[in-house]
Amino acid sequence: MVPPAGRAPLLGVPLGASRVHRKRADPLALGLQVRRRPPIFRSGGRPQSDDDPALRAAPRREFVHRRGVRDGPDPTGATAPHAAHARVPDGGGALPAATSASRRRRRRLIDDRPASRACYCENVELFDSFRARFPFELDDFQVEAIRAIEAGQSVIVSAPTGAGKTLVAEFAIHLALAQGRRIAYTTPLKALSNQKFADFVRAYGEDQVGILTGDVKVNPHARVLVMTTEILRNALYGGGMEDLGFIVLDECHYMGDEGRGTVWEEIIVNAPSDVALVALSATVANVNEIADWISIVHRPIVPIYHPTRPVPLSFAIADLAGDVHDYERVRAGRVRVVGDESRGPDERSRWFTRRVVDPPVLIDELASRGWLPAIYFIFSRVGCERALDDVLQEGKSLLTRDEARGVDAAIREAVADSPALGESTLNQTVFAGLRLGVGLHHAGVLPGLKRLIEVLFERGRCKVVFATETMSLGIHMPAKWAAAASIRKASASSPSTRATDSTRSSA
């Protein structure tokens, strides 16, 4: 594929090349196009205190250079502009690849632009009309991001789940429509694209919003176009989009993914310089370093870091008996959990096992404690389907009669709209599970059926969903708890990789 005129490809690297190919490519040739390799994303906003159980729940991860050299926290404590929100807290401020010179260069580029933390939006009426849409006061980090976008700057926002990152992107949409320009809202998943499309249609109307994924193509010439990242990457190589003013990169930490991360890199490198980027993530801790790289390869970008989590997290461990124990009590040794590796060889045979609690047993425990609805992450399709079969064999419904009637009506409506949904054996199994209040969500489930499960879950008529990582990114699902059968997921490049965002449990 030949890139558009005036934009050179990454020299020495084939388009769409993996990170391995990038590493093996001629560094000098790479340097002609991108003066520094993109940094590795570090996931997880760091807890503010060593007393936070989240900090003790997982080993502290240091930054890893591509050449394998590890570095600890930044001893200088250097920060980017707008330090009130941009600074990464202690314990998460490792920015070894972001040199002092690169910070000074980005600071000069940003400070030359009209916006600053002390100023107000130039278009007061535009800002007020946007703020009037919400029945709450905007947080400082949201106002800071809005001011930067209104002044023509790019922003990268790292804030916890539920803090209101999407509101920043919505202002970019509001501004694009006011200016008569187009905005591309990209997501890594088709399911997330479908949900954003539905949300934006309700907010801005069918005429203004379109969607482009591998499965769906609706209103492709709309001002607000929701799409997967691969679709936008291909569009940029094919000549770009007319009147494009903004690109939203939702879940931008996917740039650190070994398999698909190059897609995000190519979008950033090949996006026109007059297009503002709005990058959003809940798990990027090294926002300053990512901002340094983007400022070099595209244009200056304002990093905004907001560490406050509006919904506190609690952590628990379920043993083979289905009993749920507070993580802190288990860690302190006050509770013996069936499945723990004990110290003595005799006790080891009694307590140590690789098995996990049977899904129906854990669901009963969660239901008895009022912890439903819940998402149960099992990182394989076979595992999810096996768990659903176990629930069907148990035959216990989680729904009231009225809820069950509502589910039946929704299934009949979905099959009437798409008769193909009623033909698959797997779909019939999923329908049987939904009638008990349990759903299934993985890449092998048809898009129409996945959307039905998502809608039922949002309405409270699906109490538990067995899911792979297809539900772990950005999809707004009203779950009280998230359970994970494992904290590791097998991958093609290594025996196992640590699951991050998917293993978090909230109450």
Coordinates of C-alpha atoms in Angstrom, one line a residue:
M1 CA 0.0 0.0 0.0
V2 CA 1.4 3.4 -1.0
P3 CA 1.0 6.3 1.5
P4 CA -0.5 9.5 0.2
A5 CA 1.7 12.1 -1.5
G6 CA 3.7 14.3 0.8
R7 CA 3.9 11.7 3.6
A8 CA 6.8 9.3 3.7
P9 CA 6.4 5.8 5.1
L10 CA 8.5 4.6 8.0
L11 CA 11.8 4.1 6.2
G12 CA 13.1 0.5 6.5
V13 CA 9.9 -0.8 8.0
P14 CA 7.0 -2.3 5.9
L15 CA 3.6 -0.8 6.5
G16 CA 1.8 -2.5 9.4
A17 CA 5.1 -4.0 10.6
S18 CA 5.2 -5.6 14.0
R19 CA 7.3 -4.2 16.9
V20 CA 9.8 -7.0 16.2
H21 CA 10.3 -5.8 12.7
R22 CA 10.5 -2.3 13.9
K23 CA 13.2 -3.3 16.3
R24 CA 15.2 -5.1 13.7
A25 CA 14.9 -2.3 11.1
D26 CA 17.8 0.0 10.4
P27 CA 17.8 2.5 13.3
L28 CA 19.4 5.2 11.1
A29 CA 16.6 4.9 8.5
L30 CA 14.0 4.9 11.2
G31 CA 15.6 8.1 12.6
L32 CA 15.0 9.9 9.4
Q33 CA 11.2 9.7 9.9
V34 CA 10.7 9.2 13.6
R35 CA 13.5 10.6 15.7
R36 CA 12.7 8.4 18.7
R37 CA 10.9 5.1 19.0
P38 CA 7.5 5.3 20.6
P39 CA 7.7 4.6 24.4
I40 CA 6.3 1.5 25.9
F41 CA 3.0 2.2 27.7
R42 CA 2.9 1.5 31.4
S43 CA -0.5 0.5 32.5
G44 CA -2.3 1.4 35.7
G45 CA -2.6 4.7 37.5
R46 CA -0.5 4.3 40.6
P47 CA -2.2 4.4 44.0
Q48 CA -1.4 7.4 46.1
S49 CA -0.3 5.5 49.2
D50 CA 1.5 2.4 50.1
D51 CA -1.6 1.6 52.3
D52 CA -3.7 1.2 49.2
P53 CA -4.4 -2.5 48.6
A54 CA -4.1 -2.0 44.9
L55 CA -0.4 -1.2 45.3
R56 CA 0.2 -4.4 47.2
A57 CA -2.0 -6.5 45.1
A58 CA 0.5 -6.5 42.2
P59 CA 4.2 -6.3 42.1
R60 CA 5.5 -2.9 41.2
R61 CA 6.5 -2.7 37.6
E62 CA 9.4 -0.6 36.6
F63 CA 9.7 1.0 33.1
V64 CA 11.4 -1.4 30.6
H65 CA 13.4 0.1 27.7
R66 CA 13.2 -1.7 24.4
R67 CA 16.9 -2.6 24.9
G68 CA 16.0 -4.4 28.2
V69 CA 17.4 -1.8 30.7
R70 CA 15.2 -1.2 33.7
D71 CA 14.9 2.1 35.4
G72 CA 13.3 3.1 38.6
P73 CA 11.3 6.3 39.4
D74 CA 12.5 9.5 37.9
P75 CA 14.9 11.0 40.5
T76 CA 14.5 14.5 39.2
G77 CA 10.7 14.6 39.6
A78 CA 10.5 16.7 36.4
T79 CA 7.1 17.5 35.2
A80 CA 5.4 18.7 32.1
P81 CA 3.4 22.0 31.9
H82 CA 0.2 22.2 33.8
A83 CA 1.8 20.2 36.6
A84 CA -1.3 20.3 38.8
H85 CA -2.8 17.5 36.7
A86 CA 0.0 16.4 34.4
R87 CA 2.4 15.1 37.0
V88 CA 2.5 11.4 37.6
P89 CA 2.4 10.7 41.3
D90 CA 5.4 9.3 43.3
G91 CA 5.9 5.6 42.5
G92 CA 4.6 6.1 39.0
G93 CA 6.8 8.9 37.6
A94 CA 9.4 6.8 35.8
L95 CA 10.2 8.7 32.7
P96 CA 13.7 7.6 31.8
A97 CA 13.3 8.0 28.0
A98 CA 11.9 11.5 28.3
T99 CA 15.0 13.6 28.4
S100 CA 15.3 17.1 29.9
A101 CA 15.9 18.5 26.4
S102 CA 12.7 16.9 25.0
R103 CA 10.7 18.2 27.9
R104 CA 12.0 21.7 27.4
R105 CA 11.3 21.5 23.6
R106 CA 7.7 20.4 24.2
R107 CA 7.3 23.0 26.9
R108 CA 8.4 25.8 24.5
L109 CA 6.1 24.5 21.8
I110 CA 3.1 24.3 24.1
D111 CA 3.8 27.6 25.9
D112 CA 3.9 29.4 22.5
R113 CA 0.2 28.5 22.0
P114 CA -2.6 30.7 23.4
A115 CA -4.1 28.4 26.0
S116 CA -2.8 28.1 29.5
R117 CA -4.3 26.8 32.8
A118 CA -4.9 30.3 34.0
C119 CA -7.0 31.4 31.0
Y120 CA -10.7 30.9 30.1
C121 CA -12.1 29.6 26.8
E122 CA -12.1 32.4 24.2
N123 CA -15.5 31.3 23.0
V124 CA -17.5 31.7 26.2
E125 CA -20.8 31.0 24.5
L126 CA -19.6 27.7 23.1
F127 CA -18.2 26.6 26.4
D128 CA -21.4 27.6 28.3
S129 CA -23.6 25.9 25.8
F130 CA -21.6 22.7 26.3
R131 CA -21.5 22.9 30.0
A132 CA -25.3 23.5 30.2
R133 CA -25.8 19.9 28.8
F134 CA -24.6 18.4 32.1
P135 CA -26.4 18.6 35.5
F136 CA -23.0 18.7 37.4
E137 CA -20.0 20.9 37.7
L138 CA -17.1 19.9 35.5
D139 CA -13.9 18.7 37.2
D140 CA -10.7 20.8 36.9
F141 CA -9.0 18.3 34.6
Q142 CA -12.0 18.4 32.3
V143 CA -12.0 22.2 32.2
E144 CA -8.2 22.2 31.5
A145 CA -8.6 19.7 28.7
I146 CA -11.6 21.7 27.2
R147 CA -9.6 24.9 27.3
A148 CA -6.7 23.3 25.5
I149 CA -8.9 21.8 22.8
E150 CA -10.7 25.1 22.3
A151 CA -7.4 26.8 21.8
G152 CA -6.4 24.3 19.1
Q153 CA -4.2 22.1 21.1
S154 CA -4.0 18.3 21.2
V155 CA -4.4 16.6 24.6
I156 CA -3.7 13.2 26.2
V157 CA -5.9 12.5 29.2
S158 CA -5.2 9.7 31.8
A159 CA -8.0 9.4 34.4
P160 CA -9.5 6.5 36.2
T161 CA -12.6 4.6 35.0
G162 CA -15.7 6.7 35.7
A163 CA -13.9 10.0 36.1
G164 CA -15.3 11.5 33.0
K165 CA -12.8 11.2 30.2
T166 CA -15.5 10.8 27.5
L167 CA -16.7 14.3 28.4
V168 CA -13.5 15.7 27.0
A169 CA -14.1 13.9 23.7
E170 CA -17.7 15.1 23.7
F171 CA -16.4 18.7 23.8
A172 CA -14.2 18.0 20.8
I173 CA -17.4 16.8 19.0
H174 CA -19.3 19.9 20.1
L175 CA -16.5 22.1 18.8
A176 CA -16.2 20.2 15.5
L177 CA -19.9 20.6 14.8
A178 CA -19.7 24.3 15.7
Q179 CA -16.8 24.8 13.3
G180 CA -18.3 22.7 10.5
R181 CA -15.5 20.2 10.6
R182 CA -15.4 16.4 11.0
I183 CA -14.2 14.3 13.9
A184 CA -13.1 10.7 13.8
Y185 CA -13.8 8.8 17.1
T186 CA -11.7 5.7 17.1
T187 CA -12.0 2.7 19.5
P188 CA -10.1 -0.7 19.6
L189 CA -13.3 -2.8 19.6
K190 CA -16.3 -3.2 17.4
A191 CA -18.5 -3.5 20.5
L192 CA -17.2 -0.2 21.9
S193 CA -17.7 1.5 18.5
N194 CA -21.3 0.2 18.4
Q195 CA -22.0 1.6 21.9
K196 CA -20.4 5.0 21.2
F197 CA -22.4 5.2 17.9
A198 CA -25.7 4.6 19.8
D199 CA -24.7 7.2 22.5
F200 CA -23.8 9.8 19.9
V201 CA -26.9 9.2 17.8
R202 CA -29.0 9.9 20.9
A203 CA -27.0 13.1 21.7
Y204 CA -26.5 14.6 18.2
G205 CA -29.0 12.9 15.9
E206 CA -28.8 10.3 13.2
D207 CA -27.9 12.9 10.5
Q208 CA -24.7 13.9 12.3
V209 CA -23.3 10.5 13.3
G210 CA -22.0 7.6 11.3
I211 CA -20.1 4.4 12.0
L212 CA -17.5 2.4 10.1
T213 CA -16.4 -1.1 11.4
G214 CA -15.7 -4.4 9.7
D215 CA -19.3 -5.3 10.2
V216 CA -21.3 -2.0 10.0
K217 CA -21.3 0.9 7.6
V218 CA -23.8 3.7 8.4
N219 CA -23.7 7.3 7.2
P220 CA -20.0 7.3 6.2
H221 CA -20.0 11.0 5.3
A222 CA -21.3 12.2 8.7
R223 CA -19.6 14.9 10.7
V224 CA -19.1 12.6 13.6
L225 CA -17.7 9.3 12.5
V226 CA -17.2 6.4 14.9
M227 CA -14.8 3.7 13.7
T228 CA -12.2 1.1 14.7
T229 CA -8.6 2.3 14.6
E230 CA -7.7 0.1 11.7
I231 CA -10.4 1.8 9.6
L232 CA -8.9 5.2 10.3
R233 CA -5.4 4.0 9.6
N234 CA -6.4 2.7 6.2
A235 CA -8.3 6.0 5.5
L236 CA -5.2 8.1 6.3
Y237 CA -3.1 6.0 3.9
G238 CA -5.8 6.2 1.3
G239 CA -5.8 10.0 1.2
G240 CA -7.3 11.0 4.5
M241 CA -10.8 12.4 5.4
E242 CA -12.1 15.7 4.0
D243 CA -12.6 18.5 6.5
L244 CA -11.1 16.3 9.3
G245 CA -10.4 18.5 12.4
F246 CA -10.1 16.1 15.3
I247 CA -9.1 12.5 16.0
V248 CA -10.2 10.9 19.2
L249 CA -8.1 7.9 20.3
D250 CA -10.2 6.2 22.9
E251 CA -8.4 3.5 25.0
C252 CA -5.1 4.8 23.6
H253 CA -3.0 2.5 25.9
Y254 CA -3.7 -0.1 23.2
M255 CA -0.6 1.5 21.5
G256 CA 1.4 -0.8 23.8
D257 CA -0.3 -3.9 22.5
E258 CA 2.2 -6.2 20.8
G259 CA -0.2 -7.3 18.0
R260 CA -2.0 -4.1 17.2
G261 CA 0.0 -1.3 18.7
T262 CA 1.5 -0.2 15.5
V263 CA -1.9 0.9 14.2
W264 CA -2.1 3.6 16.8
E265 CA 1.5 4.6 16.1
E266 CA 0.8 4.9 12.4
I267 CA -2.3 7.1 13.0
I268 CA -0.3 9.5 15.2
V269 CA 2.6 9.7 12.8
N270 CA 0.5 10.0 9.6
A271 CA -2.3 12.3 10.9
P272 CA -2.2 15.7 9.2
S273 CA -0.5 18.3 11.4
D274 CA -3.6 20.5 11.4
V275 CA -5.7 17.8 13.0
A276 CA -5.9 17.8 16.8
L277 CA -5.5 14.6 18.7
V278 CA -7.6 13.7 21.8
A279 CA -6.1 10.6 23.4
L280 CA -8.0 9.0 26.3
S281 CA -7.0 6.2 28.7
A282 CA -7.7 5.0 32.2
T283 CA -4.5 3.0 32.6
V284 CA -1.6 5.0 31.2
A285 CA 0.7 6.1 34.0
N286 CA 3.6 7.6 31.9
V287 CA 1.5 10.3 30.2
N288 CA 4.4 12.7 30.1
E289 CA 6.7 10.4 28.2
I290 CA 3.9 9.5 25.7
A291 CA 3.3 13.2 25.2
D292 CA 7.0 13.8 24.6
W293 CA 7.0 11.3 21.7
I294 CA 3.7 12.5 20.2
S295 CA 5.1 16.1 20.3
I296 CA 8.0 15.0 18.2
V297 CA 6.3 12.9 15.6
H298 CA 3.0 14.9 15.2
R299 CA 2.5 18.2 17.0
P300 CA 2.7 19.5 20.6
I301 CA 0.2 17.8 23.0
V302 CA -0.8 18.7 26.5
P303 CA -0.6 15.8 29.0
I304 CA -3.3 15.8 31.7
Y305 CA -3.2 13.3 34.5
H306 CA -6.1 13.0 37.0
P307 CA -5.4 10.3 39.7
T308 CA -8.6 10.6 41.7
R309 CA -10.9 7.6 41.4
P310 CA -14.6 8.5 41.9
V311 CA -15.5 4.9 42.6
P312 CA -13.2 3.2 45.2
L313 CA -12.1 -0.3 44.4
S314 CA -12.2 -3.2 46.8
F315 CA -10.4 -6.5 46.3
A316 CA -11.3 -10.0 47.3
I317 CA -10.3 -13.6 46.8
A318 CA -12.7 -16.5 46.3
D319 CA -11.6 -20.0 47.4
L320 CA -12.8 -23.4 46.1
A321 CA -15.7 -23.5 48.5
G322 CA -17.0 -20.3 47.0
D323 CA -16.3 -18.2 50.1
V324 CA -15.2 -14.7 49.3
H325 CA -12.5 -13.2 51.6
D326 CA -11.2 -9.7 51.9
Y327 CA -7.9 -9.4 50.2
E328 CA -6.2 -7.6 53.1
R329 CA -7.2 -10.3 55.5
V330 CA -5.8 -13.0 53.2
R331 CA -2.6 -11.1 52.7
A332 CA -2.1 -10.6 56.4
G333 CA -2.6 -14.3 57.0
R334 CA -5.7 -14.0 59.1
V335 CA -7.7 -16.1 56.6
R336 CA -6.6 -19.4 55.1
V337 CA -7.9 -19.7 51.6
V338 CA -8.4 -23.1 50.0
G339 CA -6.0 -23.0 47.0
D340 CA -3.2 -21.2 48.8
E341 CA 0.4 -22.5 48.5
S342 CA 1.4 -23.0 52.2
R343 CA 4.8 -23.2 53.6
G344 CA 5.1 -26.9 54.8
P345 CA 5.2 -29.8 52.4
D346 CA 2.4 -31.6 54.2
E347 CA 0.1 -28.6 54.2
R348 CA 1.0 -28.0 50.5
S349 CA -0.8 -31.1 49.4
R350 CA -3.8 -30.1 51.4
W351 CA -4.2 -26.5 50.4
F352 CA -2.4 -26.0 47.1
T353 CA -4.4 -26.6 43.9
R354 CA -4.6 -25.0 40.4
R355 CA -8.4 -25.3 40.3
V356 CA -10.7 -22.4 40.7
V357 CA -14.1 -22.1 42.2
D358 CA -16.9 -23.5 40.0
P359 CA -18.8 -20.6 38.4
P360 CA -22.2 -21.5 39.7
V361 CA -20.9 -21.6 43.3
L362 CA -19.3 -18.2 43.0
I363 CA -22.4 -16.8 41.4
D364 CA -24.5 -18.0 44.3
E365 CA -22.1 -16.4 46.7
L366 CA -22.2 -13.0 44.8
A367 CA -26.0 -13.2 44.6
S368 CA -26.4 -13.9 48.3
R369 CA -24.3 -10.8 49.1
G370 CA -26.1 -8.5 46.7
W371 CA -23.1 -8.2 44.5
L372 CA -24.8 -8.7 41.2
P373 CA -24.7 -7.7 38.3
A374 CA -21.2 -9.0 37.7
I375 CA -18.8 -9.6 34.8
Y376 CA -16.9 -12.9 35.1
F377 CA -13.7 -12.7 33.0
I378 CA -12.4 -16.0 31.6
F379 CA -9.7 -15.5 29.0
S380 CA -10.7 -18.1 26.5
R381 CA -13.8 -18.8 24.5
V382 CA -13.9 -22.4 25.5
G383 CA -13.7 -21.5 29.2
C384 CA -16.6 -19.0 28.8
E385 CA -18.8 -21.5 27.1
R386 CA -17.9 -24.3 29.6
A387 CA -18.9 -21.9 32.4
L388 CA -22.2 -21.2 30.8
D389 CA -22.9 -24.9 30.4
D390 CA -22.2 -25.4 34.1
V391 CA -24.8 -22.7 34.9
L392 CA -27.3 -24.3 32.5
Q393 CA -26.8 -27.7 34.2
E394 CA -27.4 -26.0 37.6
G395 CA -30.7 -24.5 36.2
K396 CA -31.0 -21.8 38.8
S397 CA -32.5 -18.6 37.5
L398 CA -31.3 -15.2 38.7
L399 CA -34.3 -13.3 37.3
T400 CA -37.7 -12.5 38.6
R401 CA -40.8 -13.5 36.6
D402 CA -41.2 -10.0 35.1
E403 CA -37.5 -9.8 34.2
A404 CA -37.7 -13.3 32.6
R405 CA -40.7 -12.1 30.5
G406 CA -38.7 -9.1 29.4
V407 CA -35.8 -11.2 28.3
D408 CA -38.1 -13.5 26.3
A409 CA -39.6 -10.5 24.5
A410 CA -36.1 -9.1 23.8
I411 CA -35.0 -12.5 22.3
R412 CA -38.0 -12.8 20.1
E413 CA -37.5 -9.2 18.8
A414 CA -33.9 -9.8 18.1
V415 CA -34.6 -13.1 16.2
A416 CA -37.4 -11.3 14.3
D417 CA -35.0 -8.6 13.2
S418 CA -32.2 -11.1 12.3
P419 CA -33.5 -14.6 11.7
A420 CA -29.9 -15.9 11.4
L421 CA -29.6 -15.5 15.2
G422 CA -31.9 -18.4 15.8
E423 CA -30.1 -20.9 13.6
S424 CA -26.8 -21.4 15.5
T425 CA -26.5 -24.0 18.2
L426 CA -24.3 -21.7 20.2
N427 CA -26.9 -18.9 19.9
Q428 CA -29.6 -21.3 21.3
T429 CA -27.3 -22.0 24.2
V430 CA -26.8 -18.3 24.8
F431 CA -30.6 -17.7 24.6
A432 CA -31.1 -20.4 27.3
G433 CA -28.5 -18.7 29.5
L434 CA -30.1 -15.3 29.1
R435 CA -33.4 -16.8 30.2
L436 CA -31.6 -17.6 33.5
G437 CA -30.0 -14.2 33.7
V438 CA -26.6 -15.2 32.4
G439 CA -24.9 -14.1 29.2
L440 CA -21.9 -14.9 27.1
H441 CA -19.6 -12.4 25.4
H442 CA -16.5 -13.2 23.3
A443 CA -15.3 -12.7 19.7
G444 CA -17.1 -15.8 18.4
V445 CA -20.5 -14.5 19.4
L446 CA -22.4 -12.7 16.5
P447 CA -22.4 -8.9 16.8
G448 CA -26.2 -8.7 16.9
L449 CA -26.3 -11.2 19.8
K450 CA -23.5 -9.4 21.7
R451 CA -25.4 -6.2 21.4
L452 CA -28.5 -7.9 22.8
I453 CA -26.5 -9.2 25.8
E454 CA -25.0 -5.7 26.4
V455 CA -28.5 -4.1 26.3
L456 CA -30.0 -6.7 28.7
F457 CA -27.0 -6.1 31.0
E458 CA -27.5 -2.4 30.9
R459 CA -31.2 -2.8 31.7
G460 CA -30.5 -5.1 34.7
R461 CA -32.0 -8.2 33.0
C462 CA -28.7 -10.0 32.6
K463 CA -27.1 -10.5 36.0
V464 CA -23.8 -12.2 35.0
V465 CA -21.8 -12.2 31.8
F466 CA -19.0 -14.7 31.1
A467 CA -16.6 -12.7 29.0
T468 CA -13.2 -12.6 27.5
E469 CA -11.4 -9.3 27.1
T470 CA -14.0 -8.1 24.6
M471 CA -15.8 -6.5 27.5
S472 CA -12.8 -5.2 29.3
L473 CA -12.2 -2.0 27.4
G474 CA -14.4 1.1 27.8
I475 CA -17.8 -0.5 27.4
H476 CA -20.2 1.0 29.9
M477 CA -21.6 -1.9 31.8
P478 CA -23.2 -1.3 35.2
A479 CA -21.4 -4.1 37.1
K480 CA -21.0 -4.1 40.9
W481 CA -18.2 -6.7 40.7
A482 CA -15.8 -8.0 38.2
A483 CA -14.4 -11.5 38.8
A484 CA -11.4 -13.0 37.0
A485 CA -10.7 -16.7 36.8
S486 CA -7.0 -16.0 36.3
I487 CA -4.7 -13.0 36.4
R488 CA -2.8 -14.3 33.5
K489 CA -3.8 -14.8 29.8
A490 CA -1.9 -17.0 27.4
S491 CA -0.5 -15.2 24.3
A492 CA 1.2 -16.0 21.1
S493 CA 4.5 -14.4 22.2
S494 CA 4.8 -15.7 25.7
P495 CA 3.4 -18.4 27.9
S496 CA 1.3 -15.9 29.8
T497 CA 0.7 -12.1 30.1
R498 CA -0.6 -10.3 33.0
A499 CA -4.2 -9.1 32.7
T500 CA -4.5 -5.5 33.9
D501 CA -7.7 -3.6 33.7
S502 CA -9.8 -6.8 33.4
T503 CA -8.9 -8.1 36.8
R504 CA -10.1 -5.1 38.8
S505 CA -13.1 -5.7 41.1
S506 CA -15.3 -2.8 42.1
A507 CA -18.0 -2.3 44.7

